[in-house]
mmCIF file of C-alpha atoms and ligand atoms in Angstrom:
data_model
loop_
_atom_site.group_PDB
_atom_site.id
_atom_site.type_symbol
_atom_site.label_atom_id
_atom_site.label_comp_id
_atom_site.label_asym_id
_atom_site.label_seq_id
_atom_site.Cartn_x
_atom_site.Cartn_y
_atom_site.Cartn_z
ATOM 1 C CA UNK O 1 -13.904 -7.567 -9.203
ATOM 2 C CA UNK O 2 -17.185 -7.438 -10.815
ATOM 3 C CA UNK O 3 -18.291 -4.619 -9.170
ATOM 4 C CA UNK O 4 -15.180 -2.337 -9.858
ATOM 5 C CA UNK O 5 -15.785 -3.562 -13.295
ATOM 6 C CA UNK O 6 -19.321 -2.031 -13.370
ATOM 7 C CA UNK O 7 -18.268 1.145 -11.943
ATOM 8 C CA UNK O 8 -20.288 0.265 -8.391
ATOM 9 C CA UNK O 9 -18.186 2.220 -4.856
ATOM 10 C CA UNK O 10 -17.669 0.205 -2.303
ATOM 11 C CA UNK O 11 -20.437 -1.032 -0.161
ATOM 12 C CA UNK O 12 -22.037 1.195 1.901
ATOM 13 C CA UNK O 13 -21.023 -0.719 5.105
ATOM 14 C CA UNK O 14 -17.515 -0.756 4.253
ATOM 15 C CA UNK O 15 -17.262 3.070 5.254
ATOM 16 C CA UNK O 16 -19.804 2.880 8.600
ATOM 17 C CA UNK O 17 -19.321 -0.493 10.239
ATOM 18 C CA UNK O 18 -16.888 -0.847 13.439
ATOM 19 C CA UNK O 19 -15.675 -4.475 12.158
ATOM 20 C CA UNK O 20 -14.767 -3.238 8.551
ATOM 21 C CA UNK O 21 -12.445 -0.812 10.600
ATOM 22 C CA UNK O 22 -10.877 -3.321 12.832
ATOM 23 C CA UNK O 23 -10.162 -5.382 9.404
ATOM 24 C CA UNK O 24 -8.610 -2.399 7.927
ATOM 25 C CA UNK O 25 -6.600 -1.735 10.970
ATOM 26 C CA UNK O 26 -4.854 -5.155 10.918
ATOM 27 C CA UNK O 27 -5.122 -5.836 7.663
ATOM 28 C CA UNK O 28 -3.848 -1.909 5.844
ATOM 29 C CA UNK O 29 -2.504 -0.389 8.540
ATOM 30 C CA UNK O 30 -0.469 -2.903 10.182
ATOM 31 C CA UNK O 31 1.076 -3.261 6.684
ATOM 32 C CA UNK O 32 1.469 0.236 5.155
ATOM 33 C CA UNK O 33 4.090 2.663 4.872
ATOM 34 C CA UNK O 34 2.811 5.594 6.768
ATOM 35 C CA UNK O 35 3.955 9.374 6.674
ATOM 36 C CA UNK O 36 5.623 9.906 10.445
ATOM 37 C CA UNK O 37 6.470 13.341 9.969
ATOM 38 C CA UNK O 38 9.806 14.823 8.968
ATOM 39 C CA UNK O 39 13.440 14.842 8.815
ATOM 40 C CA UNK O 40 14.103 18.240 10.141
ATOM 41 C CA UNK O 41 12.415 17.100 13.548
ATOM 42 C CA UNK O 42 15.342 14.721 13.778
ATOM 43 C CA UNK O 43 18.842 16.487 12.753
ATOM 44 C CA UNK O 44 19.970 15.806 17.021
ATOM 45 C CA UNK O 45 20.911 13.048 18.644
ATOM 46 C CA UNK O 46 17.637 12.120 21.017
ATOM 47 C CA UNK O 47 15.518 14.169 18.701
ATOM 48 C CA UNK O 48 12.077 11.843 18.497
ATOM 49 C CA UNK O 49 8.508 12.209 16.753
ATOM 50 C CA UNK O 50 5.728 9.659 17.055
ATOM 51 C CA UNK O 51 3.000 8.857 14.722
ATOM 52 C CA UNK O 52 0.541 5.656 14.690
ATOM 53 C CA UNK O 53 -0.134 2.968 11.455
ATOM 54 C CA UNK O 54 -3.698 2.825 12.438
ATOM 55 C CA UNK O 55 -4.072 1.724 15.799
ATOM 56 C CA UNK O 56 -0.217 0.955 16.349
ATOM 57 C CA UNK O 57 1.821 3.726 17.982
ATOM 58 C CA UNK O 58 5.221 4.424 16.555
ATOM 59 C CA UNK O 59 7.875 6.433 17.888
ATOM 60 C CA UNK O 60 11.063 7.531 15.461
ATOM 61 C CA UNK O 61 14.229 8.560 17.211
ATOM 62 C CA UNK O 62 17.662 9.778 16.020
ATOM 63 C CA UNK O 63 20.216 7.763 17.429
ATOM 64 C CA UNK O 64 23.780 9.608 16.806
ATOM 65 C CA UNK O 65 23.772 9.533 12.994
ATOM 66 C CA UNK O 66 21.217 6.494 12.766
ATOM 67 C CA UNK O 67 16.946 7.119 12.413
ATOM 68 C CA UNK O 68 15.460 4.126 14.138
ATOM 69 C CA UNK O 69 11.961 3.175 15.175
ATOM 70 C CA UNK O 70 10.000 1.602 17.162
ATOM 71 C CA UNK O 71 6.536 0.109 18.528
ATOM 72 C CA UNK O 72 5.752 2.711 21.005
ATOM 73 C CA UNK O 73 4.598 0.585 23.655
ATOM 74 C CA UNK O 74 6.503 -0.187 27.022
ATOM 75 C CA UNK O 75 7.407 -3.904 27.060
ATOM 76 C CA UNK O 76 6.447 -4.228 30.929
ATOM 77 C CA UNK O 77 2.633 -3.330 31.055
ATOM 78 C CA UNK O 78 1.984 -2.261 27.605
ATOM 79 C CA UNK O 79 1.705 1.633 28.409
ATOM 80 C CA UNK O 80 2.258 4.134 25.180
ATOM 81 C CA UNK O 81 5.897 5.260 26.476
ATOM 82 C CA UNK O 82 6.336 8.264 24.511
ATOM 83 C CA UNK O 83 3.323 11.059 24.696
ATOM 84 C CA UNK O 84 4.542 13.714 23.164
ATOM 85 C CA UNK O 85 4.763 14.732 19.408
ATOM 86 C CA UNK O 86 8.136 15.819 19.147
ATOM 87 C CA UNK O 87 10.986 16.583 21.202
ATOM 88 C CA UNK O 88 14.380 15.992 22.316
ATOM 89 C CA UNK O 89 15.289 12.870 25.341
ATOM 90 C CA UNK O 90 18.474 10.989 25.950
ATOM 91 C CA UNK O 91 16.464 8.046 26.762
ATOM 92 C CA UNK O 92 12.847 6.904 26.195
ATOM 93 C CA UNK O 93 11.930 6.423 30.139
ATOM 94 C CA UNK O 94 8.555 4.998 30.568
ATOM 95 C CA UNK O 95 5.750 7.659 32.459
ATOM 96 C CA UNK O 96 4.167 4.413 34.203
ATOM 97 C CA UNK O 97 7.314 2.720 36.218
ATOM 98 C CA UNK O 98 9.927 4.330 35.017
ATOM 99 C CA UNK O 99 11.354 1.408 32.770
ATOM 100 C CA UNK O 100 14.013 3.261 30.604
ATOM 101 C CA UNK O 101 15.072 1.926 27.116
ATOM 102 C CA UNK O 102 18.276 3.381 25.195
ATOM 103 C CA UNK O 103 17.668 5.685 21.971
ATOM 104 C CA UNK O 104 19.016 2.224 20.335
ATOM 105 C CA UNK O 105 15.492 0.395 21.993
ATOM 106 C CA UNK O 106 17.605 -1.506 24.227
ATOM 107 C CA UNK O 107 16.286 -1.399 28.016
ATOM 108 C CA UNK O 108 18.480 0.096 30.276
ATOM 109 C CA UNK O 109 16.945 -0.279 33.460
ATOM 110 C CA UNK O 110 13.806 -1.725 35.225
ATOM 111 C CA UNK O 111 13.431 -0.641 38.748
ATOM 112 C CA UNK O 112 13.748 -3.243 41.068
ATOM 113 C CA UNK O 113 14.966 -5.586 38.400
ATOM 114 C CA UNK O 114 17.810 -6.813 41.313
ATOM 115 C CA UNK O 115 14.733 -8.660 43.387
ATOM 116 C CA UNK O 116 13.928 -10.111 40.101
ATOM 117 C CA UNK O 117 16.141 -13.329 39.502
ATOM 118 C CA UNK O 118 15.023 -14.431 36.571
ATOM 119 C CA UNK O 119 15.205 -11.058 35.302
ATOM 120 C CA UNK O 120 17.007 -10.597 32.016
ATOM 121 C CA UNK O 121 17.109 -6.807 30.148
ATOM 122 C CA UNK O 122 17.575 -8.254 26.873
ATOM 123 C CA UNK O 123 14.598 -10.017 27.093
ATOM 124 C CA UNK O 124 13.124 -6.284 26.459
ATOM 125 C CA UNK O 125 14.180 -4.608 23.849
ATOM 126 C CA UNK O 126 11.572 -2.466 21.855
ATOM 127 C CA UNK O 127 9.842 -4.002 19.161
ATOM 128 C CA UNK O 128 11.267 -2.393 15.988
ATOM 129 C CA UNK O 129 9.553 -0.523 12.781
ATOM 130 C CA UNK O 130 11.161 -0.253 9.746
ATOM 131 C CA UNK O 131 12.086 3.116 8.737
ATOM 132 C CA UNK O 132 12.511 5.120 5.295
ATOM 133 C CA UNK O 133 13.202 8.317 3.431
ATOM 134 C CA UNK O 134 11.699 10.504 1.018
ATOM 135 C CA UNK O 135 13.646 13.569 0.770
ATOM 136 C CA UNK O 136 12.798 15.568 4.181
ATOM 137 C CA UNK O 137 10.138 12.902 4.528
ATOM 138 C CA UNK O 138 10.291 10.199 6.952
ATOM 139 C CA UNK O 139 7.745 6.764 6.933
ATOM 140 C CA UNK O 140 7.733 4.502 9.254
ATOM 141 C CA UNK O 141 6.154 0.719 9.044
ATOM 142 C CA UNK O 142 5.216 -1.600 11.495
ATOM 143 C CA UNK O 143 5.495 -4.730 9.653
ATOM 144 C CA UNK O 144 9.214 -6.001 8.974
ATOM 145 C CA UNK O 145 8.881 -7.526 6.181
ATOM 146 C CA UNK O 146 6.982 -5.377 4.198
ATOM 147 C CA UNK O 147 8.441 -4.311 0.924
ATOM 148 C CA UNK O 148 10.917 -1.629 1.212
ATOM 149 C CA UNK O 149 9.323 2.227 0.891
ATOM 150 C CA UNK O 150 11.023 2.898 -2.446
ATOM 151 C CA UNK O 151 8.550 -0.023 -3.617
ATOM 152 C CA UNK O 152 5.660 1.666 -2.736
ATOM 153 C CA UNK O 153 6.961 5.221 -4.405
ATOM 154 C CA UNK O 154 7.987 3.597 -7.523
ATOM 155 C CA UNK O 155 8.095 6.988 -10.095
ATOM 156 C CA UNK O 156 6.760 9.310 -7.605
ATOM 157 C CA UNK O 157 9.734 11.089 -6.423
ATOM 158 C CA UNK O 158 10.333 11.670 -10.226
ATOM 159 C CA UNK O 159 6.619 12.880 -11.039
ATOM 160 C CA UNK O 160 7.570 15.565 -8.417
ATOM 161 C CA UNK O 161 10.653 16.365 -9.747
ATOM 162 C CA UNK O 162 9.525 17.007 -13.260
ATOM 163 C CA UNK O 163 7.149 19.920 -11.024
ATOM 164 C CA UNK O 164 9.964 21.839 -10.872
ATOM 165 C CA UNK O 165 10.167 21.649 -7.339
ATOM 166 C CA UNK O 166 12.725 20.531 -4.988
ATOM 167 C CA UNK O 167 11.901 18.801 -1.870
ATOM 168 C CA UNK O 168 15.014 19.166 0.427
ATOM 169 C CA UNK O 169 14.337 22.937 -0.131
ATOM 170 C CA UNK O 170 11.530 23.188 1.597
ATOM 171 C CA UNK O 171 10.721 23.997 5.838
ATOM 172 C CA UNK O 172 7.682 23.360 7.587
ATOM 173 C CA UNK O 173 6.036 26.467 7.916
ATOM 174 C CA UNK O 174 2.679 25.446 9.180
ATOM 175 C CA UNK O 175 0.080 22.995 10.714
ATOM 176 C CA UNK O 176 -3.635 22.712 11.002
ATOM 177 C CA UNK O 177 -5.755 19.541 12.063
ATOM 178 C CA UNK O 178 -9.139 19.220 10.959
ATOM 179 C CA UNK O 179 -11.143 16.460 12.447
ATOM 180 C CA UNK O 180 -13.853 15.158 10.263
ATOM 181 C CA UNK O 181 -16.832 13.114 10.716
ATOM 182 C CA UNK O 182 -16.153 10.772 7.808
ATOM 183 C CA UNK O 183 -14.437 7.732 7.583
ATOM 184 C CA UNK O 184 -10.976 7.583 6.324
ATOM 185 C CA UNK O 185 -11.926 6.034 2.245
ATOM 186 C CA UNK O 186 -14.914 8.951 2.378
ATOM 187 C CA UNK O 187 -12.203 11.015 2.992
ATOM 188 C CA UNK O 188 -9.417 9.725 0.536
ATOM 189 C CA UNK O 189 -12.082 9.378 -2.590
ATOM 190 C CA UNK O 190 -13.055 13.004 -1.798
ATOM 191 C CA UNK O 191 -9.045 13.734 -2.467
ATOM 192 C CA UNK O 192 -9.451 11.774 -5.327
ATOM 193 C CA UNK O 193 -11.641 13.459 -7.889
ATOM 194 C CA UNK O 194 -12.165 17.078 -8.557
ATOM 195 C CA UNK O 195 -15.545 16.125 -10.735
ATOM 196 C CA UNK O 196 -16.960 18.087 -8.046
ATOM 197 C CA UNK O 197 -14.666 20.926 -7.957
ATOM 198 C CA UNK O 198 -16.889 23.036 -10.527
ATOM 199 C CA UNK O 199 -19.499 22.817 -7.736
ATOM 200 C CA UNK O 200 -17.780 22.899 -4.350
ATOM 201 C CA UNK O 201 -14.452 24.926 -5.119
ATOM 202 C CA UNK O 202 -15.354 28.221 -6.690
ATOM 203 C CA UNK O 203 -11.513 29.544 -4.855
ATOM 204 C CA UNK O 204 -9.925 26.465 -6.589
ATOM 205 C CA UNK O 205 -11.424 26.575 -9.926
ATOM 206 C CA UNK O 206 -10.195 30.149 -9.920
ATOM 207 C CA UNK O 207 -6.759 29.214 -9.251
ATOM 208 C CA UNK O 208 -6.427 25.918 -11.194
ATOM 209 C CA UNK O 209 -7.846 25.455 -14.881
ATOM 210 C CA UNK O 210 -10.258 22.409 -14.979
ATOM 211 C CA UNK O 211 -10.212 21.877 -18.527
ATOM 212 C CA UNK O 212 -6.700 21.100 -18.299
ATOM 213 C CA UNK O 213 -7.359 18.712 -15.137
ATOM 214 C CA UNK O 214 -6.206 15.034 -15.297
ATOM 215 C CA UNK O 215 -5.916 12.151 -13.399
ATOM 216 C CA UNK O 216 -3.216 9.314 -13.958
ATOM 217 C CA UNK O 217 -3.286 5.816 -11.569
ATOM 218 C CA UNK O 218 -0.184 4.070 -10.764
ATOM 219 C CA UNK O 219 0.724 1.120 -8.846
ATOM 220 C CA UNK O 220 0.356 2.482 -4.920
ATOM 221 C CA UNK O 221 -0.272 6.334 -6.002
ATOM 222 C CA UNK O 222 -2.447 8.334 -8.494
ATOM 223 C CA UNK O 223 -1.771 11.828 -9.234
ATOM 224 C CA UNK O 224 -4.047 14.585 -10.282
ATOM 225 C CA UNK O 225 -2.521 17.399 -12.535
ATOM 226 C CA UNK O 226 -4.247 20.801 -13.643
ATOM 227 C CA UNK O 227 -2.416 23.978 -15.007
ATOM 228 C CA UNK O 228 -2.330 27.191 -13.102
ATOM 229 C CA UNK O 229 -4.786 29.803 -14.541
ATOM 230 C CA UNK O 230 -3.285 33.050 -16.212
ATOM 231 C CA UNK O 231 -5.457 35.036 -14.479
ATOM 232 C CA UNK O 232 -4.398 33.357 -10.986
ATOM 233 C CA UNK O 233 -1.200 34.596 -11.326
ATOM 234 C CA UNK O 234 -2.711 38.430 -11.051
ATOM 235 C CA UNK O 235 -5.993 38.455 -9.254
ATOM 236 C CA UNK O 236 -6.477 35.610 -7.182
ATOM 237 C CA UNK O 237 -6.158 34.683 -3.890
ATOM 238 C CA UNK O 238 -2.989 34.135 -2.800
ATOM 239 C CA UNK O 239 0.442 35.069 -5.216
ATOM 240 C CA UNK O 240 0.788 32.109 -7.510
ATOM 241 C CA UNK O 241 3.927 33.573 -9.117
ATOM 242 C CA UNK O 242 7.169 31.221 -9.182
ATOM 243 C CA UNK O 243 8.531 28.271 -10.047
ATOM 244 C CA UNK O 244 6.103 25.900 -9.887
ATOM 245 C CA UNK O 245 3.187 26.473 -12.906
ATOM 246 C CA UNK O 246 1.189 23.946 -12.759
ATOM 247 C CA UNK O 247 -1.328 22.089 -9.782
ATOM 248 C CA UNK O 248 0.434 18.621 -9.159
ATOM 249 C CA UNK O 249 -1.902 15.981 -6.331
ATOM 250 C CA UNK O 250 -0.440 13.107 -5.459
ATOM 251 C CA UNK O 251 -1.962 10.477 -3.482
ATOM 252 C CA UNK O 252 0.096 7.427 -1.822
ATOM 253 C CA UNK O 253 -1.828 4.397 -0.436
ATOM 254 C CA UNK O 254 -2.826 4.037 2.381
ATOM 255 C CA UNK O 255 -3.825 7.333 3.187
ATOM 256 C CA UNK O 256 -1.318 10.251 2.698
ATOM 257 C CA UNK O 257 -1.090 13.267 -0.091
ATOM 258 C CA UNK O 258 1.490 15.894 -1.430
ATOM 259 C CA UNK O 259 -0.035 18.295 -3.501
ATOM 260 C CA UNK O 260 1.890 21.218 -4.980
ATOM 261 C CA UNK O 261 0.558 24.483 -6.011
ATOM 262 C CA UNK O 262 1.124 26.635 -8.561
ATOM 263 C CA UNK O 263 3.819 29.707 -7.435
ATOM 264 C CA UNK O 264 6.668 29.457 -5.533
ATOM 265 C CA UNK O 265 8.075 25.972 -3.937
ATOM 266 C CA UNK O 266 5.664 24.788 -1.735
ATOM 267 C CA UNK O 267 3.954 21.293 -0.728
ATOM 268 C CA UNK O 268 1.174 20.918 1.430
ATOM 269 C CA UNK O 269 1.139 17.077 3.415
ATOM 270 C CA UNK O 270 -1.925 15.794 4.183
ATOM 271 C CA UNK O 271 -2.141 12.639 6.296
ATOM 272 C CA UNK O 272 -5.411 11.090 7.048
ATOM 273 C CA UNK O 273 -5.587 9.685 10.129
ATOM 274 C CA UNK O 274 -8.766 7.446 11.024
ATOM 275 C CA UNK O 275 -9.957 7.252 14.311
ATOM 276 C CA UNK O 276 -13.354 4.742 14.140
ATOM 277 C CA UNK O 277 -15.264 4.200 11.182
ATOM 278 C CA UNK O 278 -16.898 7.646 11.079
ATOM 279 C CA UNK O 279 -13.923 9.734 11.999
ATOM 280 C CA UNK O 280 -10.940 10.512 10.703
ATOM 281 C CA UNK O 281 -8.377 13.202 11.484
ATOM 282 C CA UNK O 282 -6.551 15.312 8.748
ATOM 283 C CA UNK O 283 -3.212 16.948 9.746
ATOM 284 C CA UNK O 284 -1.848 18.723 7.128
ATOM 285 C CA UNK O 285 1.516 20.610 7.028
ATOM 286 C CA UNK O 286 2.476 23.826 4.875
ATOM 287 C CA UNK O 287 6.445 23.657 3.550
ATOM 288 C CA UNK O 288 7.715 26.631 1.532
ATOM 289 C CA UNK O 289 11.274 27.646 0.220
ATOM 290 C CA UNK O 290 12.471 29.948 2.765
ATOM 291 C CA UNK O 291 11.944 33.401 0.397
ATOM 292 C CA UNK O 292 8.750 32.860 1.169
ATOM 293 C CA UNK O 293 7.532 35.174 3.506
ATOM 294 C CA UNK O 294 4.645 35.094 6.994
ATOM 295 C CA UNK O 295 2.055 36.566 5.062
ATOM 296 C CA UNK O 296 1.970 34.639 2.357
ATOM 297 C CA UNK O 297 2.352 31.341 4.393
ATOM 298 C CA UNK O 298 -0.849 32.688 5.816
ATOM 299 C CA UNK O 299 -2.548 33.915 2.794
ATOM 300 C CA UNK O 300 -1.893 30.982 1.045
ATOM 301 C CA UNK O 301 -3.032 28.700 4.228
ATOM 302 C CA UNK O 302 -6.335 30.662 4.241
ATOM 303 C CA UNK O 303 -6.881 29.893 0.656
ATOM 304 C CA UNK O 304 -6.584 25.883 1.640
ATOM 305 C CA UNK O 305 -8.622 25.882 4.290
ATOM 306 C CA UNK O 306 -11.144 27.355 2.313
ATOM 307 C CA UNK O 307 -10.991 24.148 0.233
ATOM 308 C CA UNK O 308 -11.171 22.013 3.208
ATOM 309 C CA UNK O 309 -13.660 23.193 4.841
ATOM 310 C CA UNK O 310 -15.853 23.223 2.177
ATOM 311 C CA UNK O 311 -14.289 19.058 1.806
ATOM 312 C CA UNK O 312 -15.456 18.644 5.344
ATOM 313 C CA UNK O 313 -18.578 19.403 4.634
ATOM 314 C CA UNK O 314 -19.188 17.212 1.755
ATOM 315 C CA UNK O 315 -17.385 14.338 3.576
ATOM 316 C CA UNK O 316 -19.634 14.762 5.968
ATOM 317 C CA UNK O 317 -22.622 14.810 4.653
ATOM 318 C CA UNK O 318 -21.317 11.900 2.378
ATOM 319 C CA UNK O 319 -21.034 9.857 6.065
ATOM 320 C CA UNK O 320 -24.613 10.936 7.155
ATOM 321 C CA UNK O 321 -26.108 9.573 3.307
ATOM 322 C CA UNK O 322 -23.845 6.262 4.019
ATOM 323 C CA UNK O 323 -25.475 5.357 6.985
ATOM 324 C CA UNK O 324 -28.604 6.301 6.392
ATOM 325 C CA UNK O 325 -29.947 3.055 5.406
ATOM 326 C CA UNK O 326 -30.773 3.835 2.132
ATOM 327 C CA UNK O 327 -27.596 3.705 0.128
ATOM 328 C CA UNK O 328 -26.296 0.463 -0.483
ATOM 329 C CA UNK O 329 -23.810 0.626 -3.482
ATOM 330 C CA UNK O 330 -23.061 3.677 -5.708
ATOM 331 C CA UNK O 331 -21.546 4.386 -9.452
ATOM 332 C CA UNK O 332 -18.305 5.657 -10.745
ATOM 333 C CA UNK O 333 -18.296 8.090 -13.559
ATOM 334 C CA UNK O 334 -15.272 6.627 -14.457
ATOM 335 C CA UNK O 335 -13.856 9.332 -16.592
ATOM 336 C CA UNK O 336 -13.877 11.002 -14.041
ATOM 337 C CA UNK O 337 -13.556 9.093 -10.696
ATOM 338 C CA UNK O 338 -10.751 6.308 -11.925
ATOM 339 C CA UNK O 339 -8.331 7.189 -9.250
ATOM 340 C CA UNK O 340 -11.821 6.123 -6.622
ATOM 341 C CA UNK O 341 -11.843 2.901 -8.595
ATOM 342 C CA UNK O 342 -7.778 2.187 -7.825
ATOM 343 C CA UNK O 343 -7.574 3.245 -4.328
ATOM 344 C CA UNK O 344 -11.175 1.073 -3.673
ATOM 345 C CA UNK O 345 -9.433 -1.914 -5.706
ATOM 346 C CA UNK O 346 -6.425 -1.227 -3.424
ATOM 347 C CA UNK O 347 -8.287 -1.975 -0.475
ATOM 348 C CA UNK O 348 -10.176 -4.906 -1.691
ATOM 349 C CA UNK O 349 -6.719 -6.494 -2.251
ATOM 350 C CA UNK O 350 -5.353 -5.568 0.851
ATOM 351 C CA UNK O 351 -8.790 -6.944 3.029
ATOM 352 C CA UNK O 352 -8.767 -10.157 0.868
ATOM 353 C CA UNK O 353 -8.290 -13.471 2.837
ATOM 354 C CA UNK O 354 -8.781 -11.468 5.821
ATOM 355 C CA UNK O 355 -12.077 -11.015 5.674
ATOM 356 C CA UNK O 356 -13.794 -12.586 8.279
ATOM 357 C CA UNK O 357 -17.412 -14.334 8.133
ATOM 358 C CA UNK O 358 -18.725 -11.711 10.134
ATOM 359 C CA UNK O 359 -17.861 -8.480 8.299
ATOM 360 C CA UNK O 360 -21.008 -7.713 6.411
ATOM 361 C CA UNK O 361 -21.422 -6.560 3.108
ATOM 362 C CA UNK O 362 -18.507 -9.049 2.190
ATOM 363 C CA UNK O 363 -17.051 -7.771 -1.068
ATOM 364 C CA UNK O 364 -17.232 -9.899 -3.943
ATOM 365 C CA UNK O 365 -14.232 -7.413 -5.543
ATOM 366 C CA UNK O 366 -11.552 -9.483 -5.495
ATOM 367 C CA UNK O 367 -9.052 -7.369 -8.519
ATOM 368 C CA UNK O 368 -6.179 -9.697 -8.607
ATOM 369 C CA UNK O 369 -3.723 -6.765 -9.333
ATOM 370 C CA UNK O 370 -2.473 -7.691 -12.428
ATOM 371 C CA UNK O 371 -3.780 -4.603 -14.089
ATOM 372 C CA UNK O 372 -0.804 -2.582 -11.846
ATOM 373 C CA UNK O 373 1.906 -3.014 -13.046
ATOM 374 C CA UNK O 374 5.208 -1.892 -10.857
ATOM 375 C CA UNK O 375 6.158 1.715 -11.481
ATOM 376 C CA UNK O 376 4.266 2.060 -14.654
ATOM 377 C CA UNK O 377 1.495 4.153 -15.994
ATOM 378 C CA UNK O 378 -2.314 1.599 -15.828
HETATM 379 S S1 LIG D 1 4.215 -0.014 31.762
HETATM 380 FE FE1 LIG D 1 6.076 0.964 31.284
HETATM 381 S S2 LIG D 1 7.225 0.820 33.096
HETATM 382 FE FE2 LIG D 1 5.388 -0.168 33.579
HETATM 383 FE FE1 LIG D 2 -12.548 18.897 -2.748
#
């Protein structure tokens, strides 16, 4: 608490050592609503996509007119059941010994269960995740009794209302991956701040007016806002014409954004995956209103992976300074960098109590979370 209230980052360790990440897998992850994919994967019966909270693989399947998920692991030997992304099954059959569980999680069959007298199927049964909507967007969440995902939203689906755009409008159109050497908070407090825009973004400070650019924290989300230059809308590089005017960034805790550009409906998903404490994978995924044509999917693609690549590179490089050894503790500019300050308070509170005596660098931020209050402006 003291140090988020003197503007210091989070230690140093916390973004390079393996035991901080094995904390934040059980103690986030395990926990968090996380972005699965979406809903137009799963308009057919058998239709499936899988995703992971951290280290826990997930599999979402439509079930006639039900979404349900589940712990993708095979209850026999512990195998991942389902490998693939996406697709279409009318079972979930196992790829080790072929034990096959219903698109309801129920098992169905165990070969050689008959020589098995003690054998009983409903002993089984997948382990469930809880499941929710936002718009085309589907979550999933290990842990059962975690709050449910409209909790977590609070005003966001409003914020992204009042963009002018509509979600259910929109089709995937695109997706790149991007895997960075970075851990997955170098990566998110990049997101948050565009203090270094000026320097790092020449394409995006030409598109988006930084004078105009603010950043407002909520309880699980912030969002970054910045109006669409004039001069964008003419020269620039990609056609920011349409309904939406303005640049609208949202992050969502743990570790997921939708940002909106200026010009016609569009979103861009980013999910950011980590992998060990220096690596993290970014998937992000391009949704337009369908008048939107090929080329300008593409030209406005090009135009954000411009941007990322030049965020890879200061991620990076922010990894390599981290665990150099000489960097133990930064400082904020906190007109600047507030969302950094409510994401890193958001993961003190989640790793607090679970710390254990061996994680080093043991935080002495402990921000008792009054100071968020539910669905409302900080
Ligand atoms: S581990 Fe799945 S059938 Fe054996
Ligand atoms: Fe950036």
């Amino acid at each position: 608490m003291e140090s988020l209230r003197d503007a210091r980052t989070l230690p140093a360790s916390w973004y390079t050592d393996a035991r901080i990440f094995a904390l934040e897998s059980s103690a986030i992850f395990h926990h968090a609503w996380q972005y699965a994919g979406l809903c137009e994967d799963l308009t057919r019966h058998g239709d499936f996509i899988t995703c992971r909270a951290g280290r826990v693989p997930i599999v979402v399947v439509r079930d006639e007119n039900e979404i349900r998920a589940f712990i993708n692991v095979c209850r026999h030997r512990g195998s991942e059941l389902v490998l693939q992304e996406r697709g279409n099954r009318k079972s979930i059959q196992c790829h080790y010994h072929a034990w096959t569980y219903g698109l309801d999680g129920s098992l169905r069959a165990a070969p050689g269960e008959k020589l098995e007298p003690d054998f009983d199927r409903s002993d089984y049964h997948l382990l469930p995740a809880q499941v929710g909507m936002w718009g085309p967007l589907v979550f999933v969440n290990p842990d059962l009794g975690a709050p449910p995902l409209d909790h977590l939203l609070g005003v966001l689906p409003d914020l992204v209302r009042e963009t002018g755009l509509r979600l259910d409008d929109l089709r995937s159109r695109k997706g790149v991956t991007y895997d960075i050497a970075a851990n997955w908070k170098v990566v998110v407090d990049n997101f948050l701040e565009c203090y270094h825009c000026p320097v790092a973004h020449p394409g995006f400070a030409s598109v988006i007016d930084l004078d105009t650019y603010t950043v407002q924290e909520y309880e699980f989300f912030s969002v970054q806002t910045g109006g669409g230059r004039e001069s964008a809308r003419r020269t620039h590089q990609y056609d920011a014409h349409g309904e939406v005017r303005d640049g609208f960034y949202a992050y969502l805790w743990p570790n997921f954004t939708l940002n909106i550009y200026p010009g016609p409906g569009n979103v861009s998903l980013n999910l950011f995956e980590p992998i060990d404490e220096s690596h993290t994978r970014a998937t992000f995924e391009y949704l337009f209103v369908d008048e939107v044509d090929d080329a300008a999917v593409e030209e406005f693609s090009r135009f954000i992976d411009q941007v990322q690549r030049e965020d890879s590179v200061l991620c990076e490089s922010v990894q390599r300074g981290l665990a150099s050894g000489y960097f133990q503790q930064g400082r904020l500019m906190v007109s600047r960098e507030s969302a950094l300050r409510h994401f890193q308070s958001l993961v003190c509170q989640a790793l607090d109590g679970h710390r254990s005596p061996s994680a080093p660098g043991a935080c002495d931020l402990n921000p008792g979370r009054s100071d968020y209050p539910v669905d409302g402006r900080v």
